[in-house]
GROMACS .gro file of C-alpha atoms in nm:
model
  426
    1MET     CA    1   0.519   2.198  -1.621
    2THR     CA    2   0.147   2.241  -1.665
    3VAL     CA    3  -0.052   1.989  -1.469
    4PRO     CA    4  -0.372   1.865  -1.642
    5ALA     CA    5  -0.693   1.928  -1.451
    6ALA     CA    6  -0.757   1.541  -1.447
    7ALA     CA    7  -0.417   1.488  -1.277
    8ARG     CA    8  -0.512   1.756  -1.010
    9ALA     CA    9  -0.841   1.589  -0.957
   10HIS     CA   10  -0.677   1.253  -0.923
   11ILE     CA   11  -0.418   1.378  -0.665
   12GLU     CA   12  -0.696   1.545  -0.460
   13ASP     CA   13  -0.866   1.219  -0.445
   14LEU     CA   14  -0.536   1.034  -0.358
   15ALA     CA   15  -0.502   1.271  -0.069
   16ALA     CA   16  -0.847   1.180   0.054
   17PHE     CA   17  -0.764   0.816   0.022
   18VAL     CA   18  -0.446   0.842   0.217
   19THR     CA   19  -0.613   1.044   0.481
   20ALA     CA   20  -0.890   0.786   0.529
   21SER     CA   21  -0.632   0.505   0.531
   22PRO     CA   22  -0.402   0.537   0.840
   23SER     CA   23  -0.361   0.155   0.859
   24SER     CA   24  -0.383  -0.140   0.628
   25TYR     CA   25  -0.716  -0.230   0.775
   26HIS     CA   26  -0.858   0.113   0.712
   27ALA     CA   27  -0.720   0.107   0.358
   28ALA     CA   28  -0.887  -0.234   0.276
   29GLU     CA   29  -1.219  -0.111   0.411
   30GLU     CA   30  -1.183   0.226   0.206
   31ILE     CA   31  -1.120   0.027  -0.112
   32ALA     CA   32  -1.428  -0.183  -0.040
   33ARG     CA   33  -1.634   0.137   0.045
   34ARG     CA   34  -1.528   0.312  -0.268
   35LEU     CA   35  -1.608   0.017  -0.493
   36VAL     CA   36  -1.938  -0.073  -0.340
   37ALA     CA   37  -2.042   0.293  -0.380
   38SER     CA   38  -1.947   0.245  -0.757
   39GLY     CA   39  -2.178  -0.074  -0.784
   40PHE     CA   40  -1.954  -0.353  -0.682
   41ALA     CA   41  -2.116  -0.624  -0.466
   42ARG     CA   42  -1.931  -0.708  -0.146
   43LEU     CA   43  -1.866  -1.077  -0.083
   44ALA     CA   44  -1.802  -1.254   0.241
   45GLU     CA   45  -1.545  -1.537   0.234
   46THR     CA   46  -1.776  -1.752   0.458
   47ASP     CA   47  -2.066  -1.729   0.210
   48ALA     CA   48  -2.128  -1.914  -0.115
   49TRP     CA   49  -2.041  -1.681  -0.405
   50ASP     CA   50  -2.287  -1.616  -0.684
   51ILE     CA   51  -2.059  -1.505  -0.948
   52ALA     CA   52  -2.191  -1.429  -1.299
   53PRO     CA   53  -2.073  -1.279  -1.622
   54GLY     CA   54  -2.117  -0.899  -1.616
   55GLY     CA   55  -2.087  -0.894  -1.232
   56ARG     CA   56  -1.838  -0.674  -1.028
   57TYR     CA   57  -1.729  -0.791  -0.683
   58VAL     CA   58  -1.503  -0.714  -0.390
   59VAL     CA   59  -1.391  -0.910  -0.089
   60VAL     CA   60  -1.174  -0.815   0.210
   61ARG     CA   61  -0.952  -1.031   0.426
   62ASP     CA   62  -0.795  -0.851   0.720
   63GLY     CA   63  -0.583  -0.560   0.569
   64SER     CA   64  -0.621  -0.697   0.210
   65ALA     CA   65  -0.883  -0.643  -0.057
   66ILE     CA   66  -0.939  -0.807  -0.386
   67ALA     CA   67  -1.187  -0.682  -0.650
   68PHE     CA   68  -1.284  -0.804  -0.992
   69ALA     CA   69  -1.507  -0.743  -1.292
   70VAL     CA   70  -1.626  -1.029  -1.507
   71PRO     CA   71  -1.689  -0.960  -1.875
   72GLU     CA   72  -2.028  -1.045  -2.015
   73ALA     CA   73  -1.877  -1.315  -2.233
   74ALA     CA   74  -1.657  -1.461  -1.971
   75GLY     CA   75  -1.610  -1.842  -1.967
   76ALA     CA   76  -1.406  -2.126  -1.820
   77THR     CA   77  -1.079  -2.023  -1.996
   78THR     CA   78  -1.115  -1.646  -1.957
   79PRO     CA   79  -0.780  -1.503  -1.841
   80PHE     CA   80  -0.718  -1.250  -1.573
   81ALA     CA   81  -0.576  -0.895  -1.606
   82ILE     CA   82  -0.453  -0.813  -1.266
   83VAL     CA   83  -0.327  -0.483  -1.109
   84GLY     CA   84  -0.156  -0.550  -0.776
   85ALA     CA   85  -0.036  -0.329  -0.491
   86HIS     CA   86  -0.005  -0.327  -0.109
   87THR     CA   87  -0.187  -0.159   0.171
   88ASP     CA   88   0.078  -0.150   0.449
   89SER     CA   89   0.360   0.097   0.507
   90PRO     CA   90   0.675   0.085   0.715
   91GLY     CA   91   0.655   0.237   1.069
   92PHE     CA   92   0.575   0.117   1.414
   93LYS     CA   93   0.325  -0.125   1.578
   94LEU     CA   94   0.189  -0.121   1.928
   95LYS     CA   95   0.326  -0.381   2.157
   96PRO     CA   96   0.136  -0.586   2.420
   97LYS     CA   97   0.139  -0.414   2.770
   98PRO     CA   98   0.179  -0.092   2.585
   99THR     CA   99   0.173   0.169   2.862
  100THR     CA  100   0.515   0.247   3.006
  101PHE     CA  101   0.650   0.527   3.225
  102GLY     CA  102   0.969   0.728   3.164
  103PRO     CA  103   1.162   0.963   3.388
  104GLY     CA  104   1.010   1.299   3.450
  105GLY     CA  105   0.656   1.163   3.472
  106TRP     CA  106   0.618   1.096   3.101
  107TRP     CA  107   0.356   0.846   2.974
  108GLN     CA  108   0.504   0.645   2.697
  109LEU     CA  109   0.397   0.354   2.468
  110GLY     CA  110   0.590   0.052   2.376
  111VAL     CA  111   0.609   0.013   2.000
  112GLU     CA  112   0.789  -0.236   1.777
  113VAL     CA  113   0.952  -0.140   1.441
  114TYR     CA  114   0.736  -0.255   1.144
  115GLY     CA  115   0.945  -0.314   0.835
  116GLY     CA  116   1.223  -0.077   0.746
  117PRO     CA  117   1.113   0.289   0.821
  118LEU     CA  118   1.348   0.587   0.801
  119LEU     CA  119   1.356   0.615   1.178
  120ASN     CA  120   1.470   0.984   1.193
  121SER     CA  121   1.171   1.090   0.979
  122TRP     CA  122   0.934   0.991   1.251
  123LEU     CA  123   1.085   1.226   1.511
  124ASP     CA  124   0.901   1.541   1.630
  125ARG     CA  125   0.571   1.463   1.449
  126GLU     CA  126   0.222   1.453   1.575
  127LEU     CA  127   0.122   1.081   1.541
  128GLU     CA  128  -0.185   0.867   1.596
  129LEU     CA  129  -0.267   0.507   1.674
  130ALA     CA  130  -0.480   0.337   1.406
  131GLY     CA  131  -0.589  -0.013   1.325
  132ARG     CA  132  -0.830  -0.263   1.468
  133VAL     CA  133  -0.935  -0.391   1.810
  134VAL     CA  134  -1.139  -0.711   1.871
  135THR     CA  135  -1.367  -0.742   2.157
  136SER     CA  136  -1.469  -1.049   2.359
  137ASP     CA  137  -1.772  -1.113   2.141
  138GLY     CA  138  -1.548  -1.152   1.828
  139ASP     CA  139  -1.646  -0.824   1.672
  140GLU     CA  140  -1.385  -0.624   1.498
  141HIS     CA  141  -1.372  -0.233   1.535
  142LEU     CA  142  -1.159   0.004   1.334
  143VAL     CA  143  -1.024   0.279   1.541
  144ARG     CA  144  -0.798   0.590   1.509
  145THR     CA  145  -0.709   0.821   1.792
  146GLY     CA  146  -0.622   1.134   1.597
  147ALA     CA  147  -0.299   1.319   1.712
  148LEU     CA  148  -0.196   1.165   2.047
  149LEU     CA  149   0.175   1.067   2.024
  150ARG     CA  150   0.509   1.210   1.951
  151ILE     CA  151   0.866   1.071   1.941
  152PRO     CA  152   1.087   1.363   2.068
  153GLN     CA  153   1.426   1.408   1.947
  154LEU     CA  154   1.709   1.490   2.186
  155ALA     CA  155   1.811   1.862   2.182
  156VAL     CA  156   2.123   1.948   2.000
  157HIS     CA  157   2.267   2.100   2.323
  158LEU     CA  158   2.264   1.748   2.481
  159ASP     CA  159   2.417   1.580   2.167
  160ARG     CA  160   2.669   1.827   2.014
  161ALA     CA  161   2.768   1.561   1.756
  162VAL     CA  162   2.418   1.495   1.623
  163ASN     CA  163   2.469   1.667   1.290
  164GLU     CA  164   2.773   1.449   1.228
  165GLY     CA  165   2.539   1.139   1.222
  166LEU     CA  166   2.224   1.068   1.406
  167ALA     CA  167   2.227   0.719   1.550
  168LEU     CA  168   1.891   0.592   1.695
  169ASP     CA  169   1.848   0.277   1.904
  170LYS     CA  170   1.529   0.103   1.785
  171GLN     CA  171   1.431   0.027   2.141
  172ARG     CA  172   1.541   0.315   2.356
  173HIS     CA  173   1.488   0.605   2.118
  174THR     CA  174   1.163   0.536   1.931
  175GLN     CA  175   0.908   0.499   2.223
  176PRO     CA  176   0.660   0.779   2.181
  177VAL     CA  177   0.529   1.005   2.468
  178TRP     CA  178   0.144   1.069   2.497
  179GLY     CA  179   0.101   1.248   2.827
  180PHE     CA  180   0.251   1.311   3.177
  181GLY     CA  181   0.155   1.323   3.536
  182ASP     CA  182  -0.083   1.095   3.727
  183ARG     CA  183  -0.012   0.739   3.635
  184GLU     CA  184  -0.363   0.630   3.716
  185SER     CA  185  -0.498   0.822   3.418
  186ALA     CA  186  -0.251   0.664   3.175
  187ASP     CA  187  -0.463   0.390   3.020
  188ILE     CA  188  -0.435   0.366   2.638
  189LEU     CA  189  -0.684   0.075   2.633
  190ALA     CA  190  -0.944   0.298   2.787
  191ALA     CA  191  -0.891   0.551   2.516
  192LEU     CA  192  -0.917   0.285   2.244
  193ALA     CA  193  -1.226   0.124   2.414
  194SER     CA  194  -1.400   0.456   2.413
  195LEU     CA  195  -1.336   0.493   2.033
  196ALA     CA  196  -1.465   0.131   1.975
  197GLY     CA  197  -1.772   0.197   2.194
  198THR     CA  198  -1.696  -0.067   2.445
  199ALA     CA  199  -1.515  -0.131   2.793
  200PRO     CA  200  -1.139  -0.178   2.820
  201ASP     CA  201  -1.184  -0.528   2.981
  202ARG     CA  202  -1.374  -0.636   2.664
  203ILE     CA  203  -1.081  -0.577   2.434
  204ASP     CA  204  -0.914  -0.914   2.373
  205GLY     CA  205  -0.684  -0.816   2.093
  206TYR     CA  206  -0.553  -0.537   1.874
  207ASP     CA  207  -0.350  -0.465   1.573
  208LEU     CA  208  -0.249  -0.103   1.594
  209VAL     CA  209   0.009   0.096   1.405
  210VAL     CA  210   0.148   0.444   1.440
  211ALA     CA  211   0.051   0.690   1.167
  212ASP     CA  212   0.148   1.039   1.082
  213THR     CA  213  -0.127   1.296   1.112
  214GLN     CA  214  -0.006   1.567   0.880
  215GLU     CA  215  -0.231   1.611   0.584
  216PRO     CA  216  -0.111   1.554   0.227
  217ARG     CA  217   0.005   1.869   0.046
  218VAL     CA  218   0.042   1.992  -0.311
  219PHE     CA  219   0.327   2.242  -0.334
  220GLY     CA  220   0.622   2.355  -0.544
  221ALA     CA  221   0.648   2.547  -0.868
  222ASP     CA  222   0.318   2.543  -1.056
  223GLY     CA  223   0.180   2.312  -0.789
  224GLY     CA  224   0.360   2.016  -0.945
  225LEU     CA  225   0.481   1.829  -0.627
  226PHE     CA  226   0.283   1.613  -0.381
  227ALA     CA  227   0.400   1.517  -0.031
  228SER     CA  228   0.226   1.275   0.190
  229GLY     CA  229   0.271   0.980   0.419
  230ARG     CA  230   0.208   0.629   0.316
  231LEU     CA  231   0.265   0.684  -0.053
  232ASP     CA  232   0.448   0.347  -0.026
  233ASN     CA  233   0.220   0.197  -0.124
  234LEU     CA  234  -0.134   0.368  -0.101
  235LEU     CA  235  -0.049   0.556  -0.410
  236SER     CA  236  -0.051   0.240  -0.614
  237ALA     CA  237  -0.361   0.103  -0.438
  238HIS     CA  238  -0.547   0.415  -0.504
  239ALA     CA  239  -0.444   0.409  -0.872
  240ALA     CA  240  -0.566   0.048  -0.897
  241VAL     CA  241  -0.899   0.134  -0.736
  242THR     CA  242  -0.952   0.425  -0.973
  243ALA     CA  243  -0.873   0.203  -1.273
  244ILE     CA  244  -1.091  -0.093  -1.185
  245ARG     CA  245  -1.388   0.129  -1.072
  246ASP     CA  246  -1.440   0.238  -1.442
  247ALA     CA  247  -1.324  -0.086  -1.600
  248ARG     CA  248  -1.542  -0.252  -1.849
  249PRO     CA  249  -1.332  -0.549  -1.948
  250VAL     CA  250  -1.403  -0.734  -2.274
  251SER     CA  251  -1.181  -1.045  -2.304
  252ALA     CA  252  -1.022  -1.072  -1.946
  253ILE     CA  253  -1.150  -1.066  -1.592
  254ALA     CA  254  -1.029  -0.735  -1.456
  255MET     CA  255  -0.886  -0.770  -1.101
  256LEU     CA  256  -0.738  -0.541  -0.826
  257ALA     CA  257  -0.530  -0.731  -0.569
  258ALA     CA  258  -0.413  -0.513  -0.269
  259PHE     CA  259  -0.221  -0.711  -0.004
  260ASP     CA  260  -0.118  -0.647   0.350
  261HIS     CA  261   0.233  -0.730   0.503
  262GLU     CA  262   0.447  -0.653   0.199
  263GLU     CA  263   0.687  -0.445   0.399
  264ILE     CA  264   0.765  -0.759   0.620
  265GLY     CA  265   0.783  -1.019   0.346
  266SER     CA  266   0.427  -1.093   0.261
  267ALA     CA  267   0.425  -1.426   0.437
  268SER     CA  268   0.074  -1.413   0.607
  269ARG     CA  269  -0.288  -1.531   0.545
  270SER     CA  270  -0.358  -1.209   0.386
  271GLY     CA  271  -0.021  -1.139   0.224
  272ALA     CA  272   0.085  -1.197  -0.135
  273ALA     CA  273   0.275  -1.507  -0.026
  274GLY     CA  274  -0.044  -1.654   0.136
  275PRO     CA  275  -0.345  -1.820  -0.008
  276PHE     CA  276  -0.592  -1.537  -0.034
  277HIS     CA  277  -0.523  -1.451  -0.412
  278GLU     CA  278  -0.526  -1.816  -0.522
  279GLU     CA  279  -0.840  -1.897  -0.334
  280VAL     CA  280  -1.022  -1.607  -0.501
  281LEU     CA  281  -0.892  -1.701  -0.843
  282VAL     CA  282  -1.018  -2.056  -0.795
  283ARG     CA  283  -1.352  -1.967  -0.671
  284ILE     CA  284  -1.415  -1.727  -0.979
  285SER     CA  285  -1.288  -1.980  -1.231
  286THR     CA  286  -1.502  -2.265  -1.066
  287ALA     CA  287  -1.804  -2.036  -1.085
  288LEU     CA  288  -1.742  -1.991  -1.457
  289GLY     CA  289  -1.725  -2.371  -1.503
  290ALA     CA  290  -1.348  -2.430  -1.497
  291GLY     CA  291  -1.162  -2.731  -1.384
  292PRO     CA  292  -0.800  -2.774  -1.334
  293GLU     CA  293  -0.730  -2.788  -1.710
  294GLU     CA  294  -0.928  -2.466  -1.793
  295ARG     CA  295  -0.785  -2.290  -1.490
  296ALA     CA  296  -0.439  -2.364  -1.602
  297ARG     CA  297  -0.516  -2.232  -1.951
  298ALA     CA  298  -0.671  -1.915  -1.816
  299CYS     CA  299  -0.368  -1.845  -1.592
  300ALA     CA  300  -0.127  -1.915  -1.884
  301ALA     CA  301  -0.296  -1.629  -2.073
  302SER     CA  302  -0.317  -1.396  -1.772
  303LEU     CA  303  -0.103  -1.080  -1.682
  304HIS     CA  304  -0.028  -0.933  -1.345
  305VAL     CA  305   0.099  -0.569  -1.331
  306SER     CA  306   0.249  -0.546  -0.983
  307SER     CA  307   0.279  -0.173  -0.877
  308ASP     CA  308   0.499  -0.029  -0.594
  309VAL     CA  309   0.664   0.298  -0.565
  310GLY     CA  310   1.019   0.325  -0.694
  311HIS     CA  311   1.325   0.556  -0.658
  312ALA     CA  312   1.341   0.879  -0.857
  313VAL     CA  313   1.695   0.995  -0.901
  314HIS     CA  314   1.790   1.196  -0.600
  315PRO     CA  315   1.943   1.542  -0.685
  316ASN     CA  316   2.178   1.533  -0.381
  317TYR     CA  317   2.284   1.167  -0.434
  318ALA     CA  318   2.268   1.098  -0.790
  319GLU     CA  319   2.577   0.867  -0.762
  320ARG     CA  320   2.369   0.615  -0.578
  321HIS     CA  321   2.169   0.541  -0.901
  322ASP     CA  322   2.248   0.358  -1.222
  323PRO     CA  323   2.438   0.600  -1.434
  324ALA     CA  324   2.228   0.534  -1.748
  325ASN     CA  325   1.886   0.465  -1.594
  326GLN     CA  326   1.775   0.758  -1.372
  327PRO     CA  327   1.400   0.792  -1.346
  328VAL     CA  328   1.270   1.147  -1.290
  329VAL     CA  329   0.966   1.264  -1.121
  330GLY     CA  330   0.696   1.379  -1.385
  331GLY     CA  331   0.837   1.138  -1.638
  332GLY     CA  332   0.565   0.873  -1.591
  333PRO     CA  333   0.565   0.538  -1.424
  334ILE     CA  334   0.879   0.326  -1.409
  335LEU     CA  335   0.925  -0.026  -1.542
  336LYS     CA  336   1.135  -0.219  -1.280
  337ILE     CA  337   1.409  -0.456  -1.400
  338ASN     CA  338   1.642  -0.676  -1.192
  339ALA     CA  339   1.858  -0.952  -1.314
  340ASN     CA  340   1.829  -1.150  -1.001
  341GLN     CA  341   1.443  -1.152  -1.009
  342ARG     CA  342   1.399  -0.898  -0.721
  343TYR     CA  343   1.146  -0.764  -0.972
  344ALA     CA  344   0.939  -1.009  -1.183
  345THR     CA  345   0.971  -0.824  -1.511
  346ASP     CA  346   1.081  -1.012  -1.816
  347ALA     CA  347   1.085  -0.934  -2.189
  348HIS     CA  348   0.720  -1.032  -2.257
  349GLY     CA  349   0.607  -0.847  -1.943
  350ALA     CA  350   0.802  -0.534  -2.052
  351ALA     CA  351   0.637  -0.549  -2.398
  352ALA     CA  352   0.292  -0.585  -2.243
  353TRP     CA  353   0.348  -0.281  -2.029
  354ALA     CA  354   0.490  -0.075  -2.322
  355ALA     CA  355   0.176  -0.171  -2.510
  356ALA     CA  356  -0.048  -0.051  -2.229
  357CYS     CA  357   0.134   0.277  -2.198
  358ARG     CA  358   0.099   0.338  -2.569
  359THR     CA  359  -0.277   0.271  -2.548
  360ALA     CA  360  -0.308   0.506  -2.262
  361GLY     CA  361  -0.089   0.772  -2.419
  362ILE     CA  362   0.139   0.800  -2.114
  363PRO     CA  363   0.513   0.823  -2.086
  364THR     CA  364   0.715   0.549  -1.917
  365GLN     CA  365   1.071   0.506  -1.805
  366GLU     CA  366   1.303   0.230  -1.667
  367PHE     CA  367   1.464   0.162  -1.332
  368VAL     CA  368   1.754  -0.072  -1.265
  369SER     CA  369   1.968  -0.054  -0.961
  370ASN     CA  370   2.329   0.061  -0.916
  371ASN     CA  371   2.527  -0.258  -0.899
  372ALA     CA  372   2.682  -0.169  -0.571
  373ILE     CA  373   2.345  -0.100  -0.410
  374PRO     CA  374   2.109  -0.391  -0.423
  375CYS     CA  375   1.740  -0.303  -0.470
  376GLY     CA  376   1.447  -0.406  -0.266
  377SER     CA  377   1.168  -0.632  -0.380
  378THR     CA  378   0.782  -0.627  -0.429
  379ILE     CA  379   0.487  -0.860  -0.434
  380GLY     CA  380   0.574  -0.922  -0.793
  381PRO     CA  381   0.818  -1.213  -0.762
  382ILE     CA  382   0.614  -1.357  -0.476
  383SER     CA  383   0.298  -1.362  -0.659
  384ALA     CA  384   0.454  -1.489  -0.989
  385THR     CA  385   0.609  -1.774  -0.789
  386ARG     CA  386   0.283  -1.858  -0.615
  387LEU     CA  387   0.053  -1.839  -0.916
  388GLY     CA  388   0.254  -1.888  -1.226
  389ILE     CA  389   0.107  -1.584  -1.385
  390ARG     CA  390   0.330  -1.364  -1.601
  391THR     CA  391   0.407  -1.058  -1.386
  392VAL     CA  392   0.567  -0.718  -1.460
  393ASP     CA  393   0.677  -0.474  -1.191
  394VAL     CA  394   0.610  -0.096  -1.231
  395GLY     CA  395   0.568   0.196  -1.007
  396VAL     CA  396   0.570   0.564  -0.958
  397PRO     CA  397   0.912   0.739  -0.899
  398ILE     CA  398   0.925   0.907  -0.561
  399LEU     CA  399   1.187   1.064  -0.323
  400SER     CA  400   1.222   0.972   0.046
  401MET     CA  401   1.090   0.621   0.025
  402HIS     CA  402   1.009   0.484   0.355
  403SER     CA  403   1.011   0.823   0.524
  404ALA     CA  404   0.707   0.923   0.734
  405ARG     CA  405   0.649   1.170   0.449
  406GLU     CA  406   0.739   1.090   0.099
  407LEU     CA  407   0.744   1.309  -0.219
  408THR     CA  408   0.630   1.259  -0.590
  409ALA     CA  409   0.512   1.466  -0.881
  410VAL     CA  410   0.137   1.540  -0.922
  411VAL     CA  411   0.108   1.399  -1.270
  412ASP     CA  412   0.271   1.052  -1.210
  413PRO     CA  413  -0.005   0.881  -1.002
  414TRP     CA  414  -0.253   0.985  -1.271
  415TYR     CA  415  -0.025   0.840  -1.542
  416LEU     CA  416  -0.008   0.518  -1.337
  417SER     CA  417  -0.388   0.489  -1.313
  418ARG     CA  418  -0.432   0.538  -1.679
  419GLY     CA  419  -0.174   0.272  -1.762
  420MET     CA  420  -0.347   0.033  -1.517
  421ALA     CA  421  -0.680   0.119  -1.694
  422ALA     CA  422  -0.527   0.011  -2.025
  423VAL     CA  423  -0.425  -0.319  -1.873
  424LEU     CA  424  -0.765  -0.390  -1.721
  425ALA     CA  425  -0.937  -0.302  -2.062
  426ARG     CA  426  -0.800  -0.624  -2.222
   0.00000   0.00000   0.00000
């Protein structure tokens, strides 16, 4: 298929966004940086907020970011039009006392599995550590090491049955190597301290993940395919940033909500199950003169489009999908439906998404799981339960979800952003 120039520009910008965001903390800061550069004012949670009609704002809590644009005519009962996503990706997180030593003089690092990664996809890749360190003065520093680590696979000569089924022990087989030789030189905290511009003994805490360093790549026939790490779910976060950056809402407050910790259940102070989103909504509505009655009316008229990547039909495993609903790459974003409310979509939400897609002039398709293979979930049901705002779950179809490197079509992220823009233009 012919890829529109606008879709190619969008995918190039997505590649830059993913590259700049090796951790959820980097992603939240990148969201804020981009929006501030586009005229949004950055708010601090500890300050009093001066929110006014016509204003555009962004606030960051840990690895989460919320941005909003207030219409000129906004009042106490103005509803919210929200596009939601998450900033974290499955993988590994650095443990305390991280430096270990293996047989043969190898330096290794202790890592803990984060979420549900496809473990085998992380083998034999050049990896980095990325995230935040906090020093004894309370300052937070974002750091990334560049290529430093590798989780080496056992040679086939030492495991002749490996191609009959690879079995990885999460503790013994996932600890990366990062050097060898003199143990006195094996000080990962010293390397991190150097990046933060401080001394190792001043690092009092850290939240560091392992990230793939391979650059995103456009490839395939006519350059129609896109491969990258962390598409789940930086693809959706980027689409939301692009949509709200240019939003000029008329009758609803346009909002981006990008949360951390979705891959592990969202139950944190900065996750979708935590208080962050509700606290921001309350502060906005209070600034516009709302009390509990007006706030309830505003939320009752609001819409939340929760976006997370979904499963495209796999050409080698088509039987794993529903026989009648088989989303394809290049076919536009998917509407996610589940009878057991693993997705929050209902009839009214589906109709609202269909209207947005018509307005945007983009195709859309449906996803429902095979009855024998239960689906995952998203921030959608969690947010709907917490806030009571009507929520619809959507996303871009991809292959290799939760792999260190995932695959989608070049056009679909662009389609998603256009659909989101239509939602925010209410």
